[in-house]
Coordinates of C-alpha atoms and ligand atoms in Angstrom, one line a residue:
M1 CA -16.7 -17.0 -34.5
N2 CA -13.0 -16.4 -35.2
I3 CA -11.4 -13.4 -33.7
T4 CA -7.8 -12.1 -34.3
L5 CA -6.1 -10.0 -31.7
A6 CA -3.3 -7.7 -32.7
A7 CA -1.0 -6.6 -29.8
G8 CA 2.7 -6.4 -29.1
G9 CA 5.5 -4.4 -27.7
T10 CA 4.9 -4.3 -24.0
G11 CA 2.9 -6.0 -21.2
G12 CA 0.6 -2.9 -21.3
H13 CA -0.8 -4.1 -24.6
M14 CA -0.3 -7.9 -24.2
V15 CA -2.0 -8.3 -20.7
P16 CA -5.4 -6.9 -21.8
A17 CA -5.2 -8.8 -25.1
H18 CA -4.6 -12.0 -23.1
A19 CA -7.5 -11.3 -20.8
L20 CA -9.8 -10.8 -23.8
A21 CA -8.4 -14.0 -25.5
N22 CA -9.4 -16.0 -22.4
E23 CA -12.9 -14.5 -22.3
L24 CA -13.5 -15.2 -26.0
K25 CA -12.2 -18.8 -25.7
T26 CA -14.5 -19.4 -22.7
R27 CA -17.4 -18.3 -25.0
G28 CA -16.3 -20.9 -27.6
H29 CA -14.7 -18.6 -30.2
G30 CA -11.5 -19.3 -32.1
V31 CA -8.7 -16.8 -31.2
M32 CA -5.4 -16.0 -32.9
L33 CA -2.9 -13.4 -31.8
V34 CA -0.7 -11.5 -34.2
T35 CA 2.2 -9.8 -32.6
D36 CA 5.8 -8.6 -33.1
A37 CA 9.1 -10.1 -32.0
R38 CA 9.0 -8.2 -28.7
G39 CA 5.5 -9.2 -27.9
A40 CA 6.3 -12.9 -28.6
K41 CA 9.0 -12.7 -25.9
I42 CA 6.6 -11.5 -23.1
P43 CA 6.8 -14.4 -20.6
A44 CA 4.7 -17.2 -22.0
I45 CA 1.3 -15.6 -21.4
F46 CA -0.1 -16.7 -24.7
E47 CA 1.0 -20.3 -24.6
D48 CA -2.6 -21.5 -25.1
V49 CA -3.4 -19.3 -28.1
P50 CA -1.9 -19.7 -31.7
V51 CA 0.6 -16.8 -32.1
E52 CA 1.8 -15.4 -35.4
V53 CA 4.8 -13.0 -35.5
L54 CA 4.6 -10.3 -38.2
P55 CA 7.1 -7.7 -39.3
A56 CA 6.1 -4.3 -37.9
G57 CA 8.0 -1.0 -38.2
R58 CA 7.9 2.0 -36.0
L59 CA 7.1 5.0 -38.2
G60 CA 9.6 7.9 -37.8
G61 CA 13.4 8.1 -37.4
G62 CA 14.3 10.2 -40.4
P63 CA 13.7 9.6 -44.1
L64 CA 15.7 6.3 -44.3
G65 CA 14.0 4.9 -41.1
M66 CA 10.6 5.9 -42.5
I67 CA 11.2 4.1 -45.8
K68 CA 12.4 0.9 -43.8
A69 CA 9.3 1.2 -41.5
V70 CA 6.9 1.6 -44.4
F71 CA 8.4 -1.4 -46.2
S72 CA 8.2 -3.5 -43.0
V73 CA 4.6 -2.5 -42.4
M74 CA 3.6 -3.4 -46.0
K75 CA 5.3 -6.8 -45.6
G76 CA 3.4 -7.3 -42.3
R77 CA 0.2 -6.3 -44.0
K78 CA 0.7 -8.8 -46.8
A79 CA 1.5 -11.6 -44.4
A80 CA -1.6 -10.8 -42.3
R81 CA -3.8 -10.9 -45.4
E82 CA -2.5 -14.4 -46.1
L83 CA -3.2 -15.4 -42.5
Y84 CA -6.7 -14.1 -42.6
R85 CA -7.5 -16.2 -45.7
D86 CA -6.8 -19.3 -43.6
F87 CA -8.1 -18.2 -40.2
T88 CA -11.1 -16.1 -41.6
P89 CA -11.5 -13.8 -38.7
D90 CA -15.0 -12.2 -38.2
C91 CA -13.3 -9.3 -36.4
V92 CA -9.8 -8.0 -35.7
V93 CA -9.2 -6.3 -32.4
G94 CA -6.1 -4.0 -32.2
F95 CA -4.6 -2.9 -28.8
G96 CA -2.7 0.1 -30.1
G97 CA 1.1 0.4 -30.8
Y98 CA 3.0 -0.3 -34.0
P99 CA 2.8 -4.1 -33.7
A100 CA -1.0 -3.8 -34.3
F101 CA -0.7 -1.6 -37.3
P102 CA -0.1 -4.0 -40.2
A103 CA -2.7 -6.5 -38.9
L104 CA -5.4 -3.8 -38.8
L105 CA -4.4 -2.4 -42.3
A106 CA -4.8 -6.0 -43.6
A107 CA -8.2 -6.3 -42.0
H108 CA -9.4 -3.1 -43.6
A109 CA -8.1 -4.3 -47.0
E110 CA -10.0 -7.6 -46.5
K111 CA -13.1 -5.8 -45.4
I112 CA -13.0 -7.4 -41.9
P113 CA -14.6 -5.2 -39.2
T114 CA -12.1 -3.9 -36.6
V115 CA -12.4 -2.8 -33.0
L116 CA -9.6 -0.7 -31.4
H117 CA -8.9 -0.9 -27.7
E118 CA -7.3 2.2 -26.1
Q119 CA -5.8 1.4 -22.7
N120 CA -4.8 5.0 -21.9
A121 CA -6.6 8.2 -21.2
V122 CA -5.0 9.7 -24.4
L123 CA -5.7 8.0 -27.7
G124 CA -2.4 6.6 -29.0
R125 CA -0.9 7.5 -32.4
V126 CA -1.7 4.2 -34.2
N127 CA -5.3 4.2 -32.9
R128 CA -5.7 7.8 -34.1
M129 CA -4.5 6.8 -37.5
L130 CA -6.9 3.8 -37.7
A131 CA -9.9 5.3 -35.9
G132 CA -11.6 6.4 -39.1
K133 CA -12.0 2.9 -40.4
A134 CA -12.7 1.1 -37.1
K135 CA -16.2 0.1 -36.2
A136 CA -15.7 1.0 -32.5
I137 CA -13.1 2.4 -30.2
A138 CA -13.3 0.6 -26.8
T139 CA -11.9 2.9 -24.1
A140 CA -10.8 2.5 -20.5
Y141 CA -11.5 6.1 -19.4
K142 CA -14.6 8.4 -19.6
Q143 CA -12.5 11.2 -21.1
V144 CA -10.1 10.2 -23.8
Q145 CA -7.8 13.0 -24.9
R146 CA -7.0 13.4 -28.7
S147 CA -9.9 11.3 -29.8
K148 CA -12.0 12.8 -32.6
D149 CA -14.5 9.9 -33.2
K150 CA -16.4 10.3 -29.9
S151 CA -19.4 8.6 -31.5
K152 CA -17.5 5.4 -31.9
E153 CA -16.3 5.3 -28.3
V154 CA -17.6 2.6 -26.0
M155 CA -16.2 2.6 -22.4
V156 CA -15.4 -0.9 -21.3
G157 CA -12.3 -0.5 -19.0
N158 CA -9.0 -2.3 -19.3
P159 CA -9.3 -6.1 -19.2
V160 CA -7.4 -7.6 -16.3
R161 CA -6.5 -11.2 -15.4
V162 CA -9.4 -13.2 -13.7
E163 CA -7.2 -13.7 -10.7
V164 CA -6.8 -9.9 -10.3
A165 CA -10.5 -9.2 -10.9
R166 CA -11.3 -11.7 -8.0
L167 CA -9.1 -9.8 -5.6
G168 CA -11.7 -7.0 -5.4
E169 CA -14.2 -9.4 -3.9
M170 CA -11.8 -10.3 -1.1
P171 CA -11.2 -8.2 2.0
F172 CA -8.3 -5.8 2.2
P173 CA -5.3 -7.5 4.0
A174 CA -5.5 -6.8 7.8
F175 CA -3.5 -3.8 8.9
D176 CA -3.1 -1.8 12.1
E177 CA -0.4 0.3 13.8
T178 CA 1.6 -2.7 14.7
A179 CA 1.1 -5.1 11.8
P180 CA 3.6 -5.6 8.9
L181 CA 3.3 -3.1 6.1
N182 CA 3.6 -4.9 2.8
I183 CA 4.8 -2.6 0.0
L184 CA 4.9 -3.7 -3.7
V185 CA 7.0 -1.5 -6.1
T186 CA 6.6 -2.0 -9.8
G187 CA 7.7 0.1 -12.8
G188 CA 5.4 -1.6 -15.4
S189 CA 6.6 -4.2 -17.8
Q190 CA 10.0 -2.4 -18.4
G191 CA 10.7 -1.5 -14.8
A192 CA 11.7 2.0 -13.7
S193 CA 15.2 3.0 -12.5
V194 CA 13.8 6.0 -10.5
L195 CA 11.9 3.6 -8.2
G196 CA 15.1 1.8 -7.5
E197 CA 16.9 5.0 -6.7
V198 CA 14.2 6.7 -4.5
V199 CA 12.2 3.9 -2.7
P200 CA 15.0 2.2 -0.7
E201 CA 16.3 5.7 0.4
A202 CA 12.8 6.8 1.5
L203 CA 12.2 3.6 3.4
G204 CA 15.6 4.0 5.0
Q205 CA 14.5 7.4 6.4
L206 CA 11.5 6.0 8.2
D207 CA 11.5 5.8 12.0
A208 CA 13.0 2.5 13.2
S209 CA 9.7 1.3 14.6
L210 CA 8.0 1.5 11.2
R211 CA 11.1 0.4 9.3
H212 CA 11.0 -2.9 11.2
R213 CA 7.4 -3.5 10.1
L214 CA 8.2 -3.3 6.4
S215 CA 8.1 -6.1 3.9
V216 CA 9.0 -5.0 0.4
V217 CA 8.7 -6.7 -3.0
Q218 CA 10.4 -4.6 -5.7
Q219 CA 10.7 -5.1 -9.4
C220 CA 13.9 -3.7 -10.7
R221 CA 15.5 -3.1 -14.0
P222 CA 18.2 -5.8 -14.7
E223 CA 21.0 -3.2 -14.5
D224 CA 19.7 -1.9 -11.1
I225 CA 18.8 -5.1 -9.3
E226 CA 22.2 -5.7 -7.6
R227 CA 22.5 -2.2 -6.3
V228 CA 18.9 -2.1 -5.0
T229 CA 19.3 -5.5 -3.3
E230 CA 22.5 -4.4 -1.6
R231 CA 20.9 -1.1 -0.4
Y232 CA 18.0 -2.9 1.2
S233 CA 20.4 -5.2 2.9
E234 CA 22.5 -2.3 4.2
L235 CA 19.3 -0.6 5.5
D236 CA 18.3 -3.9 7.1
I237 CA 14.9 -3.8 5.4
P238 CA 13.5 -7.2 4.3
A239 CA 13.1 -6.9 0.5
E240 CA 12.6 -9.4 -2.3
T241 CA 13.9 -8.0 -5.6
L242 CA 13.0 -9.4 -9.0
T243 CA 13.5 -8.2 -12.6
Y244 CA 10.0 -9.5 -13.5
I245 CA 7.2 -10.5 -11.1
E246 CA 5.6 -13.6 -12.6
D247 CA 2.8 -13.9 -10.0
M248 CA 1.6 -10.4 -10.0
P249 CA -2.0 -11.2 -8.8
R250 CA -0.7 -12.8 -5.6
R251 CA 1.7 -10.0 -5.0
I252 CA -1.0 -7.4 -5.5
G253 CA -3.3 -9.4 -3.2
N254 CA -0.7 -9.3 -0.4
A255 CA 0.2 -5.6 -0.7
H256 CA -1.2 -2.8 1.5
L257 CA 0.4 -0.2 -0.7
I258 CA 1.8 -0.1 -4.2
I259 CA 4.4 2.4 -5.5
A260 CA 4.3 2.3 -9.3
R261 CA 4.4 3.9 -12.6
A262 CA 1.0 4.9 -14.0
G263 CA 0.8 2.4 -16.9
A264 CA -2.8 1.6 -17.9
S265 CA -2.8 -2.0 -16.9
T266 CA -1.1 -1.4 -13.6
I267 CA -3.9 1.1 -12.7
A268 CA -6.6 -1.2 -14.0
E269 CA -5.2 -4.0 -11.8
L270 CA -4.9 -1.8 -8.7
T271 CA -8.4 -0.5 -9.0
A272 CA -9.9 -3.9 -9.9
A273 CA -8.2 -5.3 -6.8
G274 CA -8.9 -2.2 -4.6
R275 CA -5.3 -1.3 -3.6
P276 CA -4.1 2.2 -2.7
A277 CA -1.1 3.5 -4.6
I278 CA 1.5 6.2 -4.9
L279 CA 1.9 6.7 -8.7
V280 CA 4.8 8.3 -10.4
P281 CA 3.9 8.9 -14.1
L282 CA 6.6 8.2 -16.7
P283 CA 7.5 11.8 -17.7
I284 CA 8.4 10.9 -21.3
A285 CA 5.2 8.9 -22.1
T286 CA 3.7 10.1 -25.3
D287 CA 1.4 13.0 -24.8
D288 CA 2.0 12.6 -21.0
H289 CA -0.6 9.9 -21.1
Q290 CA 0.5 8.4 -17.7
T291 CA -0.4 11.6 -15.9
F292 CA -3.9 11.5 -17.5
N293 CA -4.1 7.8 -16.5
A294 CA -3.2 8.5 -12.9
R295 CA -5.7 11.4 -12.5
E296 CA -8.9 9.4 -12.2
M297 CA -7.6 7.2 -9.4
A298 CA -6.0 10.2 -7.7
K299 CA -9.3 12.2 -8.0
A300 CA -11.2 9.3 -6.5
G301 CA -8.9 9.3 -3.5
G302 CA -7.4 5.9 -4.3
A303 CA -3.9 7.1 -5.1
A304 CA -1.5 10.0 -4.6
M305 CA 0.3 11.1 -7.7
I306 CA 3.8 12.4 -7.4
K307 CA 5.4 13.9 -10.5
Q308 CA 8.9 12.6 -11.1
P309 CA 10.7 15.9 -10.5
D310 CA 9.1 15.9 -7.0
F311 CA 9.6 12.2 -6.3
K312 CA 12.3 12.5 -3.7
P313 CA 13.1 10.2 -0.7
E314 CA 12.0 12.8 1.9
K315 CA 8.6 13.4 0.3
L316 CA 8.0 9.7 -0.2
A317 CA 9.0 8.9 3.4
R318 CA 6.6 11.5 4.7
Q319 CA 3.8 10.1 2.6
I320 CA 4.4 6.6 3.8
E321 CA 4.6 7.7 7.4
E322 CA 1.2 9.3 7.1
I323 CA -0.3 6.2 5.5
A324 CA 1.2 3.8 8.0
G325 CA 0.0 6.0 10.9
D326 CA -3.6 5.9 9.9
P327 CA -4.9 2.4 9.0
E328 CA -8.4 3.7 8.5
A329 CA -7.3 6.2 5.9
L330 CA -5.4 3.4 4.2
S331 CA -8.4 1.2 4.0
N332 CA -10.6 4.1 2.9
A333 CA -8.1 4.7 0.1
A334 CA -8.3 1.0 -0.8
A335 CA -12.1 1.3 -1.1
R336 CA -11.8 4.5 -3.1
S337 CA -9.4 2.7 -5.5
L338 CA -11.9 -0.2 -5.8
S339 CA -14.7 2.3 -6.6
V340 CA -13.1 3.2 -10.0
G341 CA -12.2 -0.3 -10.9
R342 CA -13.8 -2.2 -13.8
P343 CA -13.2 -5.9 -13.1
R344 CA -15.7 -6.9 -15.8
A345 CA -13.8 -5.1 -18.6
A346 CA -12.9 -8.4 -20.4
E347 CA -16.5 -9.4 -20.5
E348 CA -17.7 -6.0 -21.7
L349 CA -15.0 -5.9 -24.4
A350 CA -15.9 -9.4 -25.5
D351 CA -19.6 -8.4 -25.7
L352 CA -18.7 -5.5 -28.0
V353 CA -16.4 -7.6 -30.2
E354 CA -19.2 -10.2 -30.6
R355 CA -21.6 -7.5 -31.7
I356 CA -19.2 -6.0 -34.2
A357 CA -18.3 -9.5 -35.5
A358 CA -22.0 -10.3 -36.0
G359 CA -22.4 -7.1 -38.1
D360 CA -24.4 -5.2 -35.4
N361 CA -24.2 -1.5 -35.1
P362 CA -22.6 -1.2 -31.6
I363 CA -23.7 2.3 -30.6
P364 CA -25.2 2.8 -28.1
I365 CA -24.2 -0.2 -26.0
G366 CA -25.4 0.9 -22.6
P367 CA -24.5 3.9 -20.4
V368 CA -21.1 4.9 -21.7
G369 CA -18.9 6.1 -18.9
V370 CA -20.9 4.5 -16.1
A371 CA -19.0 1.8 -14.2
A372 CA -20.5 -1.6 -13.9
P373 CA -22.0 -2.5 -10.5
R374 CA -19.3 -3.4 -8.0
P375 CA -19.3 -6.4 -5.7
S376 CA -19.2 -5.2 -2.1
G377 CA -15.8 -6.1 -0.6
M378 CA -14.6 -3.4 1.7
G379 CA -17.5 -1.0 1.7
V380 CA -16.9 2.3 0.0
P381 CA -16.7 5.0 2.7
A382 CA -19.5 7.6 3.0
Ligands
UD1_401 C1 7.0 2.6 -20.8 C2 5.7 2.6 -21.5 O1 5.6 2.9 -22.7 N1 4.6 2.2 -20.9 C3 3.3 2.0 -21.5 C4 3.0 0.6 -21.6 O2 2.9 0.1 -20.3 P1 3.7 -1.0 -19.5 O3 3.7 -2.3 -20.3 O4 5.0 -0.5 -19.1 O5 2.8 -1.0 -18.2 P2 1.3 -1.3 -17.8 O6 1.2 -0.8 -16.5 O7 0.2 -0.9 -18.7 O8 1.3 -2.9 -17.8 C5 2.2 -3.7 -17.2 C6 1.7 -5.1 -17.1 O9 2.8 -6.0 -16.9 C7 2.5 -6.7 -15.6 N2 3.8 -6.8 -14.9 C8 4.6 -5.8 -14.8 C9 5.8 -5.9 -14.1 C10 6.1 -7.2 -13.6 O10 7.2 -7.4 -13.0 N3 5.3 -8.2 -13.8 C11 4.1 -8.1 -14.4 O11 3.3 -9.0 -14.5 C12 1.6 -5.8 -14.8 O12 0.9 -6.6 -13.9 C13 0.7 -5.2 -15.9 O13 -0.3 -6.2 -16.3 O14 1.7 0.4 -22.2 C14 0.7 0.9 -21.4 C15 -0.7 0.6 -22.1 O15 -0.7 1.2 -23.4 C16 0.9 2.4 -21.2 O16 -0.1 2.9 -20.3 C17 2.3 2.7 -20.6 O17 2.5 4.1 -20.4

């Protein structure tokens, strides 16, 4: 079979698309990615899949912006239809966001079945516009806000890299009251200035005995990296600062605690790997979707959620002190995080795509909303 994936914009769309591409290729299918200029720049993750860059406009921005965007979308749709005549996809899978829009419109025009994947706990605007014509909506959460076509929903999870999925089968890194505490700080594919402002100050407030056990890896926005690096050095805290972490699976594997935004892929990775987190949802995310994303992990006891207005050095320092002082609670939180992970999401999404591409009616496809059986790694606490 030939499958086209339509994704772009940020890592949050590209990483799940890449995980699905790998799974489909392993099954012997032809895969092509259509993306936008931003997606094509995400560090070389699609080097082994043919990539086509299409014009895609963001709808909105006043009457003139709207006209420009519509023109650009129509140009992208025309280009995608031409591509489909050569590549002849059996199914087009969209990962949400404006870059996917023209590719999916073209699929509908060519009568090619489409599957939408929604990474977040709130259905995104483009997926809402296209849901009516899609054959199925693959979701990452049991409850998806703003979704009207409930009968089309199939819960699969958010596909993660194989290296991340494997972390869940390995033991949580050893930790006790004297061991180093490895902290990973990440703001998602764009980074987050607030983490650069608050985290070093919070760590600086910790008791010296705990401060000397810290080992920090922090992703920073380019404009912040110099300041954050200097601050860690002034505070005498060993920290590696980077604008983009290329080897995220290894970094997650080493971490005892992650402080992060609540982007969908970040949460999928932390729960697949079974790592506890302090999550600070991006307050301006559309429909506050990061807060909804963070809720499931927080409810399960795998994460603490701190809303950005409350995310202050004193509060974070207290939380880290509690965690570091109770290794059992930390490893329980890790197990609780793992209990809501879906490391088989790429396989489940590939199963769904194969069925749609073959012309099957996908619903029902198994117990929607029930997580796949988990490998025992750390043992979920009673
Ligand atoms: C600012 C914004 O609009 N964010 C949205 C964007 O997420 P955004 O792309 O910011 O964040 P996600 O957490 O979903 O994904 C980030 C991905 O990039 C990887 N990564 C990140 C940093 C780094 O240094 N190295 C690295 O490899 C992460 O491991 C992860 O795989 O799309 C997501 C999925 O629709 C949404 O949930 C987010 O709300």
